[in-house]
């Protein structure tokens, strides 16, 4: 595999996308900083930028080390409920929206937050069809949740009973994210990142999956062998046997909670 590093010259996002590069976004700020004790759930305001700049800076650095090419400003404010399109309209709206946005000269179109990787990729497929149908060209971007939420309602994961303090059993594994990155790439998406629940190791999984195409690994891969290869040094033979792609690719993780359902009923 290619050595860790970054492409040389500083280039803008559009310049990179125009030249066919993959741009890796960053991940979760509010949800992650809430778990770390710097954001209060409810209003979800980002005063940590002023109160605890070191905590915000540290998270930015973790995403950078994991392979993010983009540092988004942490400026989310209280009015989250009006920000996203409704799920029941997605089918029709994906086409309209892509056309509308691209028609206004947008260079990058895509979806962010509220839905898991699978749903977000399905939406991207519709957007892509919409763009093609309308004869428009735009770069595609996708930044889903780092949670599996196929059972959520039209407003997305906020309507799940586990939101926001009990979502842990839904966290995507790094292997889920490798699969997501590959599918996004195959769909033609070249700006690939994540939103709520998307931790630095998820970003690293994108960078690792696409290392053959991009030609390099992120700095954080110094501590991570491809597909669990580092486990071949383990003292236990049954754990050494997990140092292979087929093992992790086919794993069905248990929740560890005997009475847990695999899906929930959204509250709304
Ligand atoms: Zn989000």
Tab-separated table of C-alpha atoms and ligand atoms in Angstrom:
chain	number	residue	atom	x	y	z
A	1	UNK	CA	0.000	0.000	0.000
A	2	UNK	CA	1.072	3.556	-0.664
A	3	UNK	CA	2.880	5.398	2.133
A	4	UNK	CA	1.153	7.910	4.372
A	5	UNK	CA	1.137	11.445	3.114
A	6	UNK	CA	-0.790	14.192	1.446
A	7	UNK	CA	-0.797	15.487	-2.096
A	8	UNK	CA	1.712	18.319	-2.462
A	9	UNK	CA	0.334	21.699	-3.444
A	10	UNK	CA	-2.606	23.323	-1.715
A	11	UNK	CA	-5.550	23.275	-4.093
A	12	UNK	CA	-9.151	24.373	-3.773
A	13	UNK	CA	-11.979	21.833	-3.572
A	14	UNK	CA	-13.224	22.552	-7.086
A	15	UNK	CA	-9.739	22.405	-8.521
A	16	UNK	CA	-9.259	18.996	-6.904
A	17	UNK	CA	-12.613	17.660	-8.061
A	18	UNK	CA	-12.081	19.000	-11.598
A	19	UNK	CA	-8.802	17.122	-11.799
A	20	UNK	CA	-10.533	13.886	-10.744
A	21	UNK	CA	-9.221	13.712	-7.169
A	22	UNK	CA	-11.309	12.303	-4.331
A	23	UNK	CA	-11.927	14.882	-1.609
A	24	UNK	CA	-12.471	13.457	1.873
A	25	UNK	CA	-14.683	15.506	4.168
A	26	UNK	CA	-14.639	15.549	7.931
A	27	UNK	CA	-17.144	14.127	10.409
A	28	UNK	CA	-19.167	14.634	13.534
A	29	UNK	CA	-18.744	17.717	15.729
A	30	UNK	CA	-21.862	18.351	17.835
A	31	UNK	CA	-22.653	14.715	18.623
A	32	UNK	CA	-19.010	13.909	19.299
A	33	UNK	CA	-18.318	17.005	21.433
A	34	UNK	CA	-21.497	16.308	23.407
A	35	UNK	CA	-20.117	12.882	24.329
A	36	UNK	CA	-16.824	14.520	25.309
A	37	UNK	CA	-18.614	16.989	27.584
A	38	UNK	CA	-18.355	20.243	25.612
A	39	UNK	CA	-21.806	20.577	24.017
A	40	UNK	CA	-25.220	20.445	25.671
A	41	UNK	CA	-27.861	18.423	23.810
A	42	UNK	CA	-31.079	20.273	23.164
A	43	UNK	CA	-30.194	23.578	21.613
A	44	UNK	CA	-26.927	22.081	20.331
A	45	UNK	CA	-25.196	25.440	20.206
A	46	UNK	CA	-21.467	25.544	19.471
A	47	UNK	CA	-20.233	27.815	22.255
A	48	UNK	CA	-17.393	25.332	22.796
A	49	UNK	CA	-15.565	27.306	20.093
A	50	UNK	CA	-15.169	30.086	22.672
A	51	UNK	CA	-15.372	28.149	25.940
A	52	UNK	CA	-13.168	25.190	25.015
A	53	UNK	CA	-11.288	26.025	21.804
A	54	UNK	CA	-8.698	23.332	22.583
A	55	UNK	CA	-11.380	20.631	22.483
A	56	UNK	CA	-12.616	21.849	19.111
A	57	UNK	CA	-9.063	22.193	17.796
A	58	UNK	CA	-8.222	18.661	18.963
A	59	UNK	CA	-11.171	17.190	17.065
A	60	UNK	CA	-10.204	19.122	13.924
A	61	UNK	CA	-6.689	17.695	14.270
A	62	UNK	CA	-8.005	14.163	14.668
A	63	UNK	CA	-10.006	14.449	11.465
A	64	UNK	CA	-6.991	15.908	9.681
A	65	UNK	CA	-4.771	13.055	10.861
A	66	UNK	CA	-7.440	10.563	9.778
A	67	UNK	CA	-7.319	11.904	6.221
A	68	UNK	CA	-9.823	14.777	5.945
A	69	UNK	CA	-9.002	17.241	3.195
A	70	UNK	CA	-11.617	19.700	4.414
A	71	UNK	CA	-11.970	21.505	7.728
A	72	UNK	CA	-15.533	22.713	8.030
A	73	UNK	CA	-16.220	25.503	10.488
A	74	UNK	CA	-18.100	24.380	13.566
A	75	UNK	CA	-20.950	26.884	13.365
A	76	UNK	CA	-24.111	24.834	13.601
A	77	UNK	CA	-26.802	26.782	15.437
A	78	UNK	CA	-30.145	26.016	17.036
A	79	UNK	CA	-32.561	25.860	14.132
A	80	UNK	CA	-31.988	22.286	13.024
A	81	UNK	CA	-35.614	21.492	12.269
A	82	UNK	CA	-35.912	23.557	9.139
A	83	UNK	CA	-32.712	22.459	7.526
A	84	UNK	CA	-33.432	19.191	5.779
A	85	UNK	CA	-35.826	17.926	3.151
A	86	UNK	CA	-38.521	15.531	4.307
A	87	UNK	CA	-38.043	11.875	3.670
A	88	UNK	CA	-41.400	11.277	1.964
A	89	UNK	CA	-40.549	13.965	-0.563
A	90	UNK	CA	-37.016	12.781	-1.183
A	91	UNK	CA	-37.953	10.675	-4.150
A	92	UNK	CA	-39.368	13.578	-6.111
A	93	UNK	CA	-37.367	16.330	-4.471
A	94	UNK	CA	-34.001	14.714	-5.141
A	95	UNK	CA	-34.505	15.264	-8.860
A	96	UNK	CA	-35.993	18.746	-8.485
A	97	UNK	CA	-33.432	19.838	-5.965
A	98	UNK	CA	-30.463	18.656	-7.956
A	99	UNK	CA	-31.840	20.425	-10.977
A	100	UNK	CA	-32.642	23.584	-9.082
A	101	UNK	CA	-29.319	23.772	-7.287
A	102	UNK	CA	-27.244	22.884	-10.292
A	103	UNK	CA	-29.310	25.252	-12.413
A	104	UNK	CA	-28.299	28.058	-10.101
A	105	UNK	CA	-24.709	27.254	-10.859
A	106	UNK	CA	-23.858	25.054	-7.914
A	107	UNK	CA	-20.675	23.158	-8.528
A	108	UNK	CA	-21.139	20.529	-5.837
A	109	UNK	CA	-24.484	18.953	-4.889
A	110	UNK	CA	-25.228	16.289	-2.328
A	111	UNK	CA	-26.738	15.328	1.005
A	112	UNK	CA	-25.600	15.823	4.573
A	113	UNK	CA	-26.787	14.413	7.940
A	114	UNK	CA	-30.123	12.955	9.104
A	115	UNK	CA	-29.851	9.589	7.307
A	116	UNK	CA	-27.426	6.670	7.434
A	117	UNK	CA	-24.944	5.678	4.754
A	118	UNK	CA	-27.300	3.352	2.837
A	119	UNK	CA	-30.203	5.808	2.622
A	120	UNK	CA	-27.872	8.680	1.737
A	121	UNK	CA	-26.340	6.678	-1.097
A	122	UNK	CA	-29.800	5.830	-2.442
A	123	UNK	CA	-30.601	9.547	-2.404
A	124	UNK	CA	-27.358	10.283	-4.245
A	125	UNK	CA	-28.349	7.774	-6.892
A	126	UNK	CA	-31.610	9.673	-7.407
A	127	UNK	CA	-29.785	13.001	-7.498
A	128	UNK	CA	-27.383	11.677	-10.062
A	129	UNK	CA	-30.291	10.466	-12.220
A	130	UNK	CA	-31.973	13.854	-11.784
A	131	UNK	CA	-28.866	15.693	-12.924
A	132	UNK	CA	-28.420	13.431	-15.918
A	133	UNK	CA	-32.096	13.726	-16.788
A	134	UNK	CA	-31.845	17.514	-16.661
A	135	UNK	CA	-28.609	17.514	-18.642
A	136	UNK	CA	-26.695	19.236	-15.840
A	137	UNK	CA	-23.194	18.658	-14.574
A	138	UNK	CA	-22.124	18.968	-10.948
A	139	UNK	CA	-19.723	17.254	-8.586
A	140	UNK	CA	-21.427	14.938	-6.095
A	141	UNK	CA	-20.997	15.108	-2.319
A	142	UNK	CA	-22.251	12.783	0.418
A	143	UNK	CA	-21.937	13.113	4.213
A	144	UNK	CA	-24.241	10.636	6.008
A	145	UNK	CA	-24.609	9.797	9.677
A	146	UNK	CA	-22.103	7.431	11.227
A	147	UNK	CA	-25.158	5.518	12.498
A	148	UNK	CA	-27.331	2.896	10.846
A	149	UNK	CA	-30.874	4.272	10.729
A	150	UNK	CA	-32.866	2.389	8.056
A	151	UNK	CA	-35.918	2.423	10.354
A	152	UNK	CA	-36.017	6.202	10.870
A	153	UNK	CA	-38.922	8.379	9.753
A	154	UNK	CA	-39.034	11.115	7.156
A	155	UNK	CA	-37.172	13.552	9.402
A	156	UNK	CA	-34.323	11.157	9.853
A	157	UNK	CA	-32.584	9.889	12.972
A	158	UNK	CA	-33.916	12.617	15.273
A	159	UNK	CA	-37.227	10.735	15.432
A	160	UNK	CA	-35.683	7.478	16.570
A	161	UNK	CA	-36.324	6.737	20.269
A	162	UNK	CA	-32.555	6.388	20.786
A	163	UNK	CA	-31.807	9.971	19.678
A	164	UNK	CA	-29.590	11.528	20.942
A	165	UNK	CA	-28.303	9.664	24.017
A	166	UNK	CA	-28.725	5.984	23.155
A	167	UNK	CA	-27.464	5.679	19.594
A	168	UNK	CA	-24.315	3.715	20.376
A	169	UNK	CA	-25.606	0.318	19.244
A	170	UNK	CA	-26.174	1.829	15.796
A	171	UNK	CA	-22.637	3.102	15.227
A	172	UNK	CA	-21.207	1.964	11.906
A	173	UNK	CA	-18.036	-0.103	12.092
A	174	UNK	CA	-14.954	1.000	10.175
A	175	UNK	CA	-15.693	-1.864	7.801
A	176	UNK	CA	-19.225	-0.587	7.153
A	177	UNK	CA	-17.640	2.723	6.248
A	178	UNK	CA	-15.119	1.138	3.885
A	179	UNK	CA	-18.065	-0.444	2.075
A	180	UNK	CA	-19.864	2.922	2.024
A	181	UNK	CA	-16.785	4.698	0.647
A	182	UNK	CA	-16.417	2.136	-2.126
A	183	UNK	CA	-20.092	2.369	-3.082
A	184	UNK	CA	-19.987	6.181	-3.062
A	185	UNK	CA	-16.891	6.121	-5.247
A	186	UNK	CA	-18.456	3.640	-7.669
A	187	UNK	CA	-21.515	5.860	-7.897
A	188	UNK	CA	-19.287	8.713	-9.028
A	189	UNK	CA	-19.272	10.681	-5.760
A	190	UNK	CA	-15.905	12.375	-5.277
A	191	UNK	CA	-16.551	14.425	-2.144
A	192	UNK	CA	-17.013	11.772	0.525
A	193	UNK	CA	-17.311	12.512	4.250
A	194	UNK	CA	-19.691	12.151	7.162
A	195	UNK	CA	-21.869	14.003	9.653
A	196	UNK	CA	-23.222	13.173	13.131
A	197	UNK	CA	-21.649	10.063	14.631
A	198	UNK	CA	-18.850	10.051	12.070
A	199	UNK	CA	-15.671	9.770	14.139
A	200	UNK	CA	-12.090	10.282	12.959
A	201	UNK	CA	-11.595	6.506	12.569
A	202	UNK	CA	-14.535	6.470	10.152
A	203	UNK	CA	-12.815	9.152	8.065
A	204	UNK	CA	-9.646	7.064	8.158
A	205	UNK	CA	-11.678	4.113	6.827
A	206	UNK	CA	-12.682	6.215	3.791
A	207	UNK	CA	-9.064	7.231	3.228
A	208	UNK	CA	-7.914	3.611	3.520
A	209	UNK	CA	-10.571	2.193	1.215
A	210	UNK	CA	-9.724	4.743	-1.455
A	211	UNK	CA	-5.949	4.645	-0.966
A	212	UNK	CA	-5.423	2.606	-4.174
A	213	UNK	CA	-7.185	5.314	-6.207
A	214	UNK	CA	-5.660	8.258	-4.325
A	215	UNK	CA	-2.157	6.835	-4.048
A	216	UNK	CA	-1.542	7.507	-0.381
A	217	UNK	CA	-2.688	6.701	3.148
A	218	UNK	CA	-3.480	9.206	5.923
A	219	UNK	CA	-1.061	9.718	8.855
A	220	UNK	CA	-3.385	7.822	11.250
A	221	UNK	CA	-2.920	4.640	9.205
A	222	UNK	CA	0.512	4.328	10.821
A	223	UNK	CA	-1.449	2.780	13.694
A	224	UNK	CA	-3.834	0.675	11.637
A	225	UNK	CA	-3.022	-2.304	9.466
A	226	UNK	CA	-5.191	-2.764	6.407
A	227	UNK	CA	-8.174	-5.074	7.124
A	228	UNK	CA	-6.955	-5.940	10.597
A	229	UNK	CA	-3.507	-7.073	9.433
A	230	UNK	CA	-1.937	-5.823	12.684
A	231	UNK	CA	-3.657	-8.689	14.509
A	232	UNK	CA	-1.215	-11.197	13.023
A	233	UNK	CA	1.075	-10.137	15.892
A	234	UNK	CA	-1.475	-11.126	18.553
A	235	UNK	CA	-0.552	-13.794	21.069
A	236	UNK	CA	-3.849	-15.727	20.734
A	237	UNK	CA	-4.136	-17.841	17.581
A	238	UNK	CA	-7.914	-17.348	17.195
A	239	UNK	CA	-7.376	-13.601	17.227
A	240	UNK	CA	-4.472	-13.887	14.781
A	241	UNK	CA	-6.988	-15.655	12.519
A	242	UNK	CA	-8.927	-12.364	12.330
A	243	UNK	CA	-6.121	-10.608	10.474
A	244	UNK	CA	-7.925	-10.863	7.165
A	245	UNK	CA	-10.430	-8.988	5.084
A	246	UNK	CA	-13.052	-11.784	4.788
A	247	UNK	CA	-13.393	-11.960	8.554
A	248	UNK	CA	-14.222	-8.266	9.081
A	249	UNK	CA	-16.140	-7.881	5.854
A	250	UNK	CA	-18.576	-10.643	6.835
A	251	UNK	CA	-18.856	-9.944	10.556
A	252	UNK	CA	-22.394	-9.503	11.916
A	253	UNK	CA	-21.829	-7.504	15.126
A	254	UNK	CA	-24.084	-8.377	18.067
A	255	UNK	CA	-25.542	-5.669	20.313
A	256	UNK	CA	-24.724	-7.631	23.458
A	257	UNK	CA	-28.169	-6.790	24.842
A	258	UNK	CA	-30.412	-9.880	24.958
A	259	UNK	CA	-33.769	-8.135	24.474
A	260	UNK	CA	-32.762	-5.479	21.950
A	261	UNK	CA	-34.716	-5.290	18.708
A	262	UNK	CA	-32.655	-4.767	15.563
A	263	UNK	CA	-34.969	-1.935	14.476
A	264	UNK	CA	-37.020	0.624	16.407
A	265	UNK	CA	-40.310	2.351	15.814
A	266	UNK	CA	-39.825	6.087	15.148
A	267	UNK	CA	-41.680	8.379	17.581
A	268	UNK	CA	-42.974	10.591	14.802
B	1	LIG	ZN1	-25.253	15.715	11.377
